[in-house]
PDB file of C-alpha atoms in Angstrom:
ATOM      1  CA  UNK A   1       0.000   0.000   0.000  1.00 91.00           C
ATOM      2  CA  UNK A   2       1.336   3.531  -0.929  1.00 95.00           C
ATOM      3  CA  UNK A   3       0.298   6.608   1.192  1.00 96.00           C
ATOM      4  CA  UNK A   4       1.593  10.415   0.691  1.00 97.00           C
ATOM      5  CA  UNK A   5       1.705  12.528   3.743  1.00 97.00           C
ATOM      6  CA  UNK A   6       2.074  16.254   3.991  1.00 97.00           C
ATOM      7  CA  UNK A   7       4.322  16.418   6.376  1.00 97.00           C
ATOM      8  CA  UNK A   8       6.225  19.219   7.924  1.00 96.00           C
ATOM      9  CA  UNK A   9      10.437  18.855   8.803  1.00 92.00           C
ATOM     10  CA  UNK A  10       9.554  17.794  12.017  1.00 92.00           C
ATOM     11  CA  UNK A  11       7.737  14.757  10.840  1.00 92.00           C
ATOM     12  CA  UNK A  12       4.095  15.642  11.672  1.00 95.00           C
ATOM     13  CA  UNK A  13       1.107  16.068   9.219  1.00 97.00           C
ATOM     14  CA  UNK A  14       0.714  19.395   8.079  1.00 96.00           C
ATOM     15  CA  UNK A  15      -1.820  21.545   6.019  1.00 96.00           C
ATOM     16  CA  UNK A  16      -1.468  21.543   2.562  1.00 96.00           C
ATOM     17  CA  UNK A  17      -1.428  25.197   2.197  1.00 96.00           C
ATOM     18  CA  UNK A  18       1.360  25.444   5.153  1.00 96.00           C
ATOM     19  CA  UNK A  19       5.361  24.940   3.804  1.00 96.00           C
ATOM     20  CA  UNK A  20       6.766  21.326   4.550  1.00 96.00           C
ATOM     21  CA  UNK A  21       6.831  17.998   2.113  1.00 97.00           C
ATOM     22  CA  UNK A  22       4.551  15.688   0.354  1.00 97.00           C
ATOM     23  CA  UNK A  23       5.878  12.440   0.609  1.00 97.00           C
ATOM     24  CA  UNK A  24       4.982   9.047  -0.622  1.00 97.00           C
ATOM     25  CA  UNK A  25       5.543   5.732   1.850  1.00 96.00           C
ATOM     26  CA  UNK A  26       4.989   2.479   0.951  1.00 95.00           C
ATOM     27  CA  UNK A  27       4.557  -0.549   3.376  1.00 92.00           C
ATOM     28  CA  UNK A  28       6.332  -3.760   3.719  1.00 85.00           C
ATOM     29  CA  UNK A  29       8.154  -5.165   6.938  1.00 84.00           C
ATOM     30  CA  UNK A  30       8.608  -1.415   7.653  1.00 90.00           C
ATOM     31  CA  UNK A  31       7.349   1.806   6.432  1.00 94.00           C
ATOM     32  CA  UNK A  32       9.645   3.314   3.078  1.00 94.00           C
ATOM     33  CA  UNK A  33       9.691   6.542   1.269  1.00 95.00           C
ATOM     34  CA  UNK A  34       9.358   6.014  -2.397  1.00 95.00           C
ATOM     35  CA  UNK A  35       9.253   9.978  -3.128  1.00 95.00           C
ATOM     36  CA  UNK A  36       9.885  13.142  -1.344  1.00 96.00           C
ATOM     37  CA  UNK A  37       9.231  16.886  -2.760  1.00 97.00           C
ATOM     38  CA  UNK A  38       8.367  20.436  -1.770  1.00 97.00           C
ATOM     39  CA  UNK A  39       4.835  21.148  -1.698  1.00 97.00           C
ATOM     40  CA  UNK A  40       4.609  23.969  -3.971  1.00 95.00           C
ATOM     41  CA  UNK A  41       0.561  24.010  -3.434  1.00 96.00           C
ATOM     42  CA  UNK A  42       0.986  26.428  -0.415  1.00 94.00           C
ATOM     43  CA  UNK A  43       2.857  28.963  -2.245  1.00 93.00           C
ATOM     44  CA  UNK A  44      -0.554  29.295  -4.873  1.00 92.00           C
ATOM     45  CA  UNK A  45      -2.558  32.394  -4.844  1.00 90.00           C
ATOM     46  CA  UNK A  46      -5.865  32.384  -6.151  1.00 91.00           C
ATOM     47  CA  UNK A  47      -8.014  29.417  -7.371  1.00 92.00           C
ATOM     48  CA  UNK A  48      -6.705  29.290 -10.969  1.00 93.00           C
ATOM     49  CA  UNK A  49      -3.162  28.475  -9.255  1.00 95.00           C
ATOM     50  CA  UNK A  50      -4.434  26.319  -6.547  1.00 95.00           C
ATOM     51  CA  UNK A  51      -5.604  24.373  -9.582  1.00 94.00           C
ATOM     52  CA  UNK A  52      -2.849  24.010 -11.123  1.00 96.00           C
ATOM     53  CA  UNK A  53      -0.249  23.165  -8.154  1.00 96.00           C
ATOM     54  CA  UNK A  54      -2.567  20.228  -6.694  1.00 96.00           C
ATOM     55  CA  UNK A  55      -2.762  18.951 -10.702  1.00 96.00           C
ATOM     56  CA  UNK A  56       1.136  18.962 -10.523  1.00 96.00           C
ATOM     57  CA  UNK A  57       1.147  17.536  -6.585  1.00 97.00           C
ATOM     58  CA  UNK A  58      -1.649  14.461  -8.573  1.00 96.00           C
ATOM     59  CA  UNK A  59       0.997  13.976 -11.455  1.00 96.00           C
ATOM     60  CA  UNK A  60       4.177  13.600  -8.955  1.00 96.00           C
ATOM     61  CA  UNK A  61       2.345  11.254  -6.729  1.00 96.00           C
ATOM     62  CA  UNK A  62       1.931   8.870  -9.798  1.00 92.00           C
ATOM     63  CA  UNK A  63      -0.256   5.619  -8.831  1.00 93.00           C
ATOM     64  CA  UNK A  64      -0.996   6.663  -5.278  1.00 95.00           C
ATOM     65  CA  UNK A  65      -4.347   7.422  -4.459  1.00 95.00           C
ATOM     66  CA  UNK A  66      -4.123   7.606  -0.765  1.00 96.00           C
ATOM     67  CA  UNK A  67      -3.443  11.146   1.002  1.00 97.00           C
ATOM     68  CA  UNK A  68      -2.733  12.689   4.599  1.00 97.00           C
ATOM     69  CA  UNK A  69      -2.588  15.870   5.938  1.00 97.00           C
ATOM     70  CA  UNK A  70      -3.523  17.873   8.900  1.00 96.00           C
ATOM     71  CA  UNK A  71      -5.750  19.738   6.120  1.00 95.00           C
ATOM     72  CA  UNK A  72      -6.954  20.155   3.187  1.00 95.00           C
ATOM     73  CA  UNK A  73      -9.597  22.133   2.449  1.00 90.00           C
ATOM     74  CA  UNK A  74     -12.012  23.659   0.149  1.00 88.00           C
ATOM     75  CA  UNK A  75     -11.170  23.612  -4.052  1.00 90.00           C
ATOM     76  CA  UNK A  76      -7.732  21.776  -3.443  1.00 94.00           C
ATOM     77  CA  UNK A  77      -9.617  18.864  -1.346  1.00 93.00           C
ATOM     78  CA  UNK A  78     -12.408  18.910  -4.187  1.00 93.00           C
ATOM     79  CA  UNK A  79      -9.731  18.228  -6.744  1.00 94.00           C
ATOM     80  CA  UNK A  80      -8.088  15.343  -5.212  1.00 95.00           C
ATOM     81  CA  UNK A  81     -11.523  13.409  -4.811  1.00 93.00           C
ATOM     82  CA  UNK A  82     -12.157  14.215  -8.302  1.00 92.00           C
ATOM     83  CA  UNK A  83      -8.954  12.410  -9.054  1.00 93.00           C
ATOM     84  CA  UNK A  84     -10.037   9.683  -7.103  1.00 92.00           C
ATOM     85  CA  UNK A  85      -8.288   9.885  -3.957  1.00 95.00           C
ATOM     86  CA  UNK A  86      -9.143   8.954  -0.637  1.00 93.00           C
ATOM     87  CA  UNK A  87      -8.677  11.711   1.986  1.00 95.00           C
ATOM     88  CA  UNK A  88      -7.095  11.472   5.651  1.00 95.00           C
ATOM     89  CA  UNK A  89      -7.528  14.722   7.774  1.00 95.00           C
ATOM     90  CA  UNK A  90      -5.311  14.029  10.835  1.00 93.00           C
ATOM     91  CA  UNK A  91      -3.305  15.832  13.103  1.00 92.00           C
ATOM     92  CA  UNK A  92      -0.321  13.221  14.494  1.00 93.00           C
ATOM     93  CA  UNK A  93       3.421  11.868  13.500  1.00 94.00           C
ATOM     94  CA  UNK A  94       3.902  10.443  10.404  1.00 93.00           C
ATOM     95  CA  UNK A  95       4.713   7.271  11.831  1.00 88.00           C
ATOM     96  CA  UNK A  96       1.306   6.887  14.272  1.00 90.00           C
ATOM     97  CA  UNK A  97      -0.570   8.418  11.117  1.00 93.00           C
ATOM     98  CA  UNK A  98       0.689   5.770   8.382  1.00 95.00           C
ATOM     99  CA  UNK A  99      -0.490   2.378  10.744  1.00 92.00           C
ATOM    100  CA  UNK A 100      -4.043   3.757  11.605  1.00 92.00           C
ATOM    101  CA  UNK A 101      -4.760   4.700   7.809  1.00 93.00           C
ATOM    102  CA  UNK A 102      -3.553   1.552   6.747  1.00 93.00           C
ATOM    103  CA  UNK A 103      -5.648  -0.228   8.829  1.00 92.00           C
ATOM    104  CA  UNK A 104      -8.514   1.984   7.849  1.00 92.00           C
ATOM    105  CA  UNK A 105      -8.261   1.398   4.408  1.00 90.00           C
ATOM    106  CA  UNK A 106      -8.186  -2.383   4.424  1.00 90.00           C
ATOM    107  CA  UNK A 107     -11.025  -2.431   6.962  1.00 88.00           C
ATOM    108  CA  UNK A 108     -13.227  -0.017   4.317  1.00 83.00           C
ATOM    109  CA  UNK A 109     -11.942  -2.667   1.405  1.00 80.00           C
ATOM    110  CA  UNK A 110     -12.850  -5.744   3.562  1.00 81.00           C
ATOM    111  CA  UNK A 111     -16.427  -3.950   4.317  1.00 77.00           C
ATOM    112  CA  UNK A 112     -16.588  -2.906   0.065  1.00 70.00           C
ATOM    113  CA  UNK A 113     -15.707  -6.896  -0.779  1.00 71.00           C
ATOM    114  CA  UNK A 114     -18.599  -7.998   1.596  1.00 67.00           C
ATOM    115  CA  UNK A 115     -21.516  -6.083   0.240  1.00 57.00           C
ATOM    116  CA  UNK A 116     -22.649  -7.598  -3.354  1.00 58.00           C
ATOM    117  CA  UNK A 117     -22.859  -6.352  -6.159  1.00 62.00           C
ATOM    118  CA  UNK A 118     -25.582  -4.869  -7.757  1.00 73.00           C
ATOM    119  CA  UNK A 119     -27.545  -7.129 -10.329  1.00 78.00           C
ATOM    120  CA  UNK A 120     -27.590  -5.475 -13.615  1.00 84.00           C
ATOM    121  CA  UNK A 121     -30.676  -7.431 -15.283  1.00 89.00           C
ATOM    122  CA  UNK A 122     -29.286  -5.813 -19.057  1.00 89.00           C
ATOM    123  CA  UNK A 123     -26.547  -7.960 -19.495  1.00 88.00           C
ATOM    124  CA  UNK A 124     -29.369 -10.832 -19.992  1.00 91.00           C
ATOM    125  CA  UNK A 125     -32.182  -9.477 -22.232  1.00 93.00           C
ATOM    126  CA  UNK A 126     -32.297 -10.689 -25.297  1.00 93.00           C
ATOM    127  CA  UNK A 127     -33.724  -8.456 -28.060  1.00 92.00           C
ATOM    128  CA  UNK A 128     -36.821  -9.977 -29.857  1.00 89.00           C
ATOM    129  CA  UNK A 129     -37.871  -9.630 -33.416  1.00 87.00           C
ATOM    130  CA  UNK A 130     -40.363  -5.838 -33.029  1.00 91.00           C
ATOM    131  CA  UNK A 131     -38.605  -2.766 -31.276  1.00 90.00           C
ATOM    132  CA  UNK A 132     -39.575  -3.017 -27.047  1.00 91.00           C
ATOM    133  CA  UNK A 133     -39.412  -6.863 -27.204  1.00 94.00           C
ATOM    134  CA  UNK A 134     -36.908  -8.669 -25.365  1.00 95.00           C
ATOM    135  CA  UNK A 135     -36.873 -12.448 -23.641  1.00 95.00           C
ATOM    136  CA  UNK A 136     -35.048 -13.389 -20.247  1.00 93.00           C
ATOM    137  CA  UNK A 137     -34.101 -17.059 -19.739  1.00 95.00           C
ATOM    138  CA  UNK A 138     -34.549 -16.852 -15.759  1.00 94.00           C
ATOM    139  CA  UNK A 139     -32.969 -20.378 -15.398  1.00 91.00           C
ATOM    140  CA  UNK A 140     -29.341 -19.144 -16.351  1.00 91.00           C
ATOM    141  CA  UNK A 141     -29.764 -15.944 -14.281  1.00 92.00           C
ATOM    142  CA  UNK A 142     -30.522 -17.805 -11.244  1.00 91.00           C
ATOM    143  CA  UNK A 143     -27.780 -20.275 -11.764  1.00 89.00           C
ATOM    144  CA  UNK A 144     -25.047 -17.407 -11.939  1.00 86.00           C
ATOM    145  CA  UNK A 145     -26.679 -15.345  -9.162  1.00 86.00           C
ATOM    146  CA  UNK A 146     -28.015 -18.550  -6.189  1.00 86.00           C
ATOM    147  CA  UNK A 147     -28.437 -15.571  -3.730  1.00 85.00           C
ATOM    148  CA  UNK A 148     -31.559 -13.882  -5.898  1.00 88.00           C
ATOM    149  CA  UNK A 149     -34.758 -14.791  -6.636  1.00 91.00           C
ATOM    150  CA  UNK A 150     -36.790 -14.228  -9.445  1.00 93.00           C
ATOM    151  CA  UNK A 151     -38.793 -11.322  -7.949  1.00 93.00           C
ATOM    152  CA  UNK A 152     -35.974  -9.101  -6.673  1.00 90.00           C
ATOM    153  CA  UNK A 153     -34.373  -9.920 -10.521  1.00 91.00           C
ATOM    154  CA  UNK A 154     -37.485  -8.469 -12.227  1.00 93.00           C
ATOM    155  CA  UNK A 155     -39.160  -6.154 -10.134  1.00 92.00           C
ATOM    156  CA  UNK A 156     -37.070  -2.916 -10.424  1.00 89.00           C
ATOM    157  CA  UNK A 157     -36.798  -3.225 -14.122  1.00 91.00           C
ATOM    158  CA  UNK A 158     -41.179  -3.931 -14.478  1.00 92.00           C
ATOM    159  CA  UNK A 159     -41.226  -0.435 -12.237  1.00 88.00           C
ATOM    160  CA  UNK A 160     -39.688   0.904 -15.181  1.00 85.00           C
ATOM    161  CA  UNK A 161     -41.640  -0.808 -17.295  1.00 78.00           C
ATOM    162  CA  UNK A 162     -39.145  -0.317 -20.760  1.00 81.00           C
ATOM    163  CA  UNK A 163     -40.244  -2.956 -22.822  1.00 91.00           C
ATOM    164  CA  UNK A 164     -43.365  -4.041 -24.824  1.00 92.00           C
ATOM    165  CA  UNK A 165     -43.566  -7.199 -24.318  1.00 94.00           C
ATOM    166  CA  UNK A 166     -40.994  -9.316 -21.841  1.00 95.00           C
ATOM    167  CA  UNK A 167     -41.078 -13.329 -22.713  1.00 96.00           C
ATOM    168  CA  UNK A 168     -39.893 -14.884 -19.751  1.00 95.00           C
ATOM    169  CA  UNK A 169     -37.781 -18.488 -20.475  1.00 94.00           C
ATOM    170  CA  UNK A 170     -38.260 -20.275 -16.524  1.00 93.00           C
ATOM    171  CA  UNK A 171     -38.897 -24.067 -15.006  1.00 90.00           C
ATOM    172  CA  UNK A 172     -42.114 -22.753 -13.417  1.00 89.00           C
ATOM    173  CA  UNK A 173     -44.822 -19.934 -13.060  1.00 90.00           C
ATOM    174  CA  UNK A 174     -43.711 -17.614  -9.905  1.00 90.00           C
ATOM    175  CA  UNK A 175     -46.307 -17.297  -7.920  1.00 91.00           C
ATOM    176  CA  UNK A 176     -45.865 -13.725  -7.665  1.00 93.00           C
ATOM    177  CA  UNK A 177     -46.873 -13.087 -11.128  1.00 93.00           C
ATOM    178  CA  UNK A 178     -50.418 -14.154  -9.827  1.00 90.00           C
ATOM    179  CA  UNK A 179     -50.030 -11.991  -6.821  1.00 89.00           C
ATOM    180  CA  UNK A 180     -48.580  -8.868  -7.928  1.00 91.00           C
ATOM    181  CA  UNK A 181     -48.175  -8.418 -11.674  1.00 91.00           C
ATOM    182  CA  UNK A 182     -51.443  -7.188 -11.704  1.00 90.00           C
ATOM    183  CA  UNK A 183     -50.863  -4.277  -9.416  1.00 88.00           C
ATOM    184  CA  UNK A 184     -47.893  -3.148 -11.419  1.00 90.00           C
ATOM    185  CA  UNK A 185     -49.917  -3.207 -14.000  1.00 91.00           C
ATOM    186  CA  UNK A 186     -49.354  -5.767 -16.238  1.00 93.00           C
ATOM    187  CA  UNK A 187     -51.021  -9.309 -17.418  1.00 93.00           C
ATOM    188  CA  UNK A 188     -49.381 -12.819 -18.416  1.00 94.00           C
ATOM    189  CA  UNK A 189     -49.959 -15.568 -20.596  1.00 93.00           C
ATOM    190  CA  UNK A 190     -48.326 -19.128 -21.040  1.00 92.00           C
ATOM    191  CA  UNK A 191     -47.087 -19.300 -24.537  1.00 89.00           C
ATOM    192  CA  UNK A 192     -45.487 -22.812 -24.256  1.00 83.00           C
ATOM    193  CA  UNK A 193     -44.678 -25.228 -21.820  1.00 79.00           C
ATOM    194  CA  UNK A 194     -42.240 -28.495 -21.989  1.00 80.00           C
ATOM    195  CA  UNK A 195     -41.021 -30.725 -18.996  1.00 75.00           C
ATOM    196  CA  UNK A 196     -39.312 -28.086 -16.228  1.00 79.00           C
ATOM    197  CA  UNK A 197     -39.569 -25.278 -18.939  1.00 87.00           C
ATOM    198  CA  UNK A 198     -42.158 -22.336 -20.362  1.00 92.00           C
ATOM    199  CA  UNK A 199     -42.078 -18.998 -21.595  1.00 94.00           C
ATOM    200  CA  UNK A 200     -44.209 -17.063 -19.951  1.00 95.00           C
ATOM    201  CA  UNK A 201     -45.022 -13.695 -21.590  1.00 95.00           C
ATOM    202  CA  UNK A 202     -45.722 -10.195 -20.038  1.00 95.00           C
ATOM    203  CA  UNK A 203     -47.267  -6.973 -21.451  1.00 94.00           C
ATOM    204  CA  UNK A 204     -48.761  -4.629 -19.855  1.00 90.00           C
ATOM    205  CA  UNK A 205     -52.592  -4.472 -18.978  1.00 83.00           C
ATOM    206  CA  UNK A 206     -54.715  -3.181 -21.472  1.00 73.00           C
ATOM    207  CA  UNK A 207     -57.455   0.059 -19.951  1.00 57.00           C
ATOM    208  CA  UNK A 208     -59.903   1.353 -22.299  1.00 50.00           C
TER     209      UNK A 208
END
């Protein structure tokens, strides 16, 4: 893991509109500086310069995305998010200050890794032959996603109700198409049915 501190000559975090050093570590058995270099962003007056000295800190920090300081504020703290950095605001020793962040940072990746992803139904429509149609084999989405079920798989994507007509490929009928297609407002019909397999079509509900 690679972490830049602004630090001051003493060691401690500092602001990064105060005169010290940004400075890159990187962890192994022991903490290592890769890169060391004035930090030119305190000497910037006016936005337009502020600007442009944090774009030039962003460049000579390279790969790292991970920074520390004792502040950072306003436009210049706005520009390293929009580069995609993570942001420490503490006030402590470089030393006590690289551990905790660490540890941070692996606890928020641990936490990312353990919520799932989102289920993007897109990636398995299937276009039919008129504009609005599309098909959905529900037997091979539930076989690459065990932890769904057919309802939480459908239902956002009926709320937005972006097709004409949705053929549905499953084993069996949910029973939730009896229960609650209706109120979304939308009717079914069997097309055809086969051992452990129909299509089951959807449109929505005709109102004259």
């Amino acid at each position: 893991m690679k972490i830049a501190v602004v630090e001051n000559d003493k060691w401690q975090t500092s602001s990064i509109f105060e005169p010290g050093f940004i400075t890159t570590y990187e962890d192994g058995k022991e903490w290592k500086v890769l890169n060391r270099f004035e930090n030119k962003v305190c000497n910037a007056k006016g936005m337009a310069a502020v600007r442009i000295a944090v774009a030039d800190t962003i460049k000579q920090l390279d790969d790292v995305k991970v920074i520390v300081a004792s502040e950072i504020p306003g436009i210049a703290s706005g520009i390293f998010q929009a580069a995609g950095f993570d942001i420490f605001i503490v006030e402590n020793s470089v030393l006590d200050v690289l551990d905790s962040v660490k540890k941070e940072m692996l606890e928020a990746i641990e936490e990312r890794q353990k919520e799932p992803a989102k289920f993007d139904i897109m990636q398995f429509l299937e276009p039919g032959v008129n504009k609005g149609d599309f098909s959905l084999n529900m037997e091979k989405i539930l076989s690459k996603n065990p932890e769904l079920t057919s309802k939480k798989i459908m239902i956002p994507y009926l709320k937005n109700g972006e097709f004409n007509r949705l053929d549905v490929i499953c084993s069996h009928t949910p029973k939730w198409f009896v229960t609650d297609l209706g109120t979304l407002g939308f009717e079914y019909e069997t097309l055809n049915e086969s051992l452990n397999r129909k299509t089951v079509r959807i449109v929505r509900m005709q109102t004259f």
